[in-house]
XYZ file of C-alpha atoms in Angstrom:
138
model
C -12.688 -4.018 -9.395
C -14.767 -2.683 -6.527
C -14.962 -4.916 -3.484
C -16.018 -2.259 -0.983
C -13.417 -3.353 1.556
C -12.971 0.252 2.626
C -15.210 3.135 3.498
C -15.160 6.208 1.271
C -13.144 7.977 3.979
C -10.564 5.198 4.084
C -10.184 5.200 0.288
C -9.729 8.953 0.332
C -7.169 8.669 3.146
C -5.018 6.302 1.077
C -5.274 8.560 -1.990
C -4.303 11.625 0.027
C -1.288 9.897 1.569
C -0.013 8.682 -1.789
C -0.718 11.892 -3.743
C 0.856 14.047 -1.038
C 4.053 11.976 -0.937
C 4.380 11.151 -4.640
C 2.465 13.824 -6.550
C 1.832 13.343 -10.243
C 4.213 10.390 -10.496
C 1.699 8.212 -8.600
C 0.270 5.538 -10.898
C -1.969 3.392 -8.666
C -2.920 2.539 -5.089
C -4.300 -0.858 -4.051
C -5.442 -1.956 -0.594
C -5.389 -5.719 0.063
C -6.057 -8.399 2.626
C -5.287 -12.125 2.503
C -8.531 -12.798 0.654
C -9.462 -9.667 -1.284
C -8.272 -6.358 -2.686
C -9.545 -3.016 -3.821
C -7.814 -0.649 -6.222
C -8.528 2.763 -4.751
C -6.691 4.893 -7.322
C -5.568 4.503 -10.921
C -4.119 7.422 -12.839
C -6.346 8.367 -15.772
C -3.734 7.686 -18.472
C -3.365 4.025 -17.434
C -5.489 1.042 -18.437
C -7.202 -1.289 -15.957
C -5.588 -4.396 -17.395
C -3.171 -5.440 -14.638
C -3.832 -8.813 -13.019
C -4.058 -7.481 -9.478
C -4.980 -10.846 -7.991
C -1.604 -12.224 -9.168
C 0.148 -9.156 -7.709
C -1.601 -9.673 -4.380
C -0.607 -13.341 -4.216
C 3.004 -12.474 -4.964
C 3.066 -9.669 -2.401
C 1.642 -11.868 0.400
C 4.075 -14.649 -0.412
C 6.959 -12.192 -0.509
C 5.876 -10.605 2.776
C 5.828 -13.973 4.536
C 9.204 -14.980 3.065
C 10.679 -11.644 4.135
C 9.282 -11.980 7.647
C 10.649 -15.514 7.994
C 14.047 -14.779 6.451
C 14.886 -11.630 8.387
C 13.126 -12.301 11.687
C 15.485 -11.508 14.525
C 18.202 -10.134 12.258
C 20.334 -7.169 13.208
C 18.575 -5.170 10.468
C 15.557 -4.737 12.721
C 11.878 -5.120 11.949
C 10.505 -5.110 8.407
C 9.129 -1.710 7.375
C 8.315 -1.787 3.655
C 9.413 -3.125 0.276
C 10.436 -1.235 -2.864
C 10.515 -2.994 -6.216
C 12.151 -1.360 -9.221
C 10.939 -2.069 -12.769
C 11.884 -0.633 -16.150
C 8.752 1.566 -16.203
C 8.396 2.446 -12.543
C 8.401 1.338 -8.943
C 6.171 -0.525 -6.526
C 6.079 0.361 -2.831
C 4.456 -2.177 -0.490
C 3.577 -1.596 3.149
C 2.169 -4.700 4.799
C 1.037 -5.862 8.203
C 0.209 -9.451 9.069
C -3.425 -8.956 7.972
C -3.552 -6.173 5.370
C -1.427 -4.037 3.143
C -1.198 -1.324 0.547
C 0.886 -1.256 -2.561
C 1.287 1.647 -4.868
C 3.002 2.088 -8.181
C 4.780 5.198 -9.334
C 6.863 6.551 -12.185
C 9.664 7.752 -9.931
C 10.727 7.676 -6.304
C 13.198 9.338 -3.996
C 14.028 7.869 -0.618
C 12.414 10.909 0.984
C 9.191 10.161 -0.947
C 9.335 6.502 0.053
C 9.995 7.137 3.728
C 7.277 9.780 3.955
C 4.679 7.662 2.183
C 5.584 4.417 3.973
C 5.482 6.068 7.399
C 2.045 7.574 6.724
C 0.708 4.254 5.395
C 2.114 2.330 8.373
C 0.534 4.806 10.788
C -2.808 4.555 8.992
C -2.822 0.747 8.936
C -1.957 0.682 12.642
C -4.754 3.163 13.374
C -7.174 0.944 11.438
C -5.919 -2.144 13.293
C -6.989 -0.445 16.496
C -10.537 -0.410 15.163
C -10.655 3.021 13.563
C -11.108 1.943 9.938
C -11.702 4.931 7.758
C -11.413 7.594 10.421
C -9.132 10.472 9.560
C -7.536 12.213 12.479
C -8.056 15.970 12.660
C -4.489 16.796 13.667
C -3.008 15.808 10.311
């Protein structure tokens, strides 16, 4: 489903981040807001049959519950969520207005931390009004 939420440069930025961190195990990358989403990558051996709108609703609800439940805890601020399934993993990085989730066949904590940090930095950069711009020093 193409919603054109992102520029071509922004889509490519998300693909590069995910492919660099996760390599061939990357299954999909989806950018989302409270009202819309755009799947920016789907590995060629997978079918486009997932109900992404249901995923998005669940991820927003989960983000809000997580924020409310752990706010002010000694664990610190929320960074990202990892979900484990029998056929893979989902990594979600979310701000209060947008997020990215990706699915993968396998994960290591190094992969997760690298990918999540790059996604968080990108979303923050976009929040500052630089949607789609890729910094030259990366």
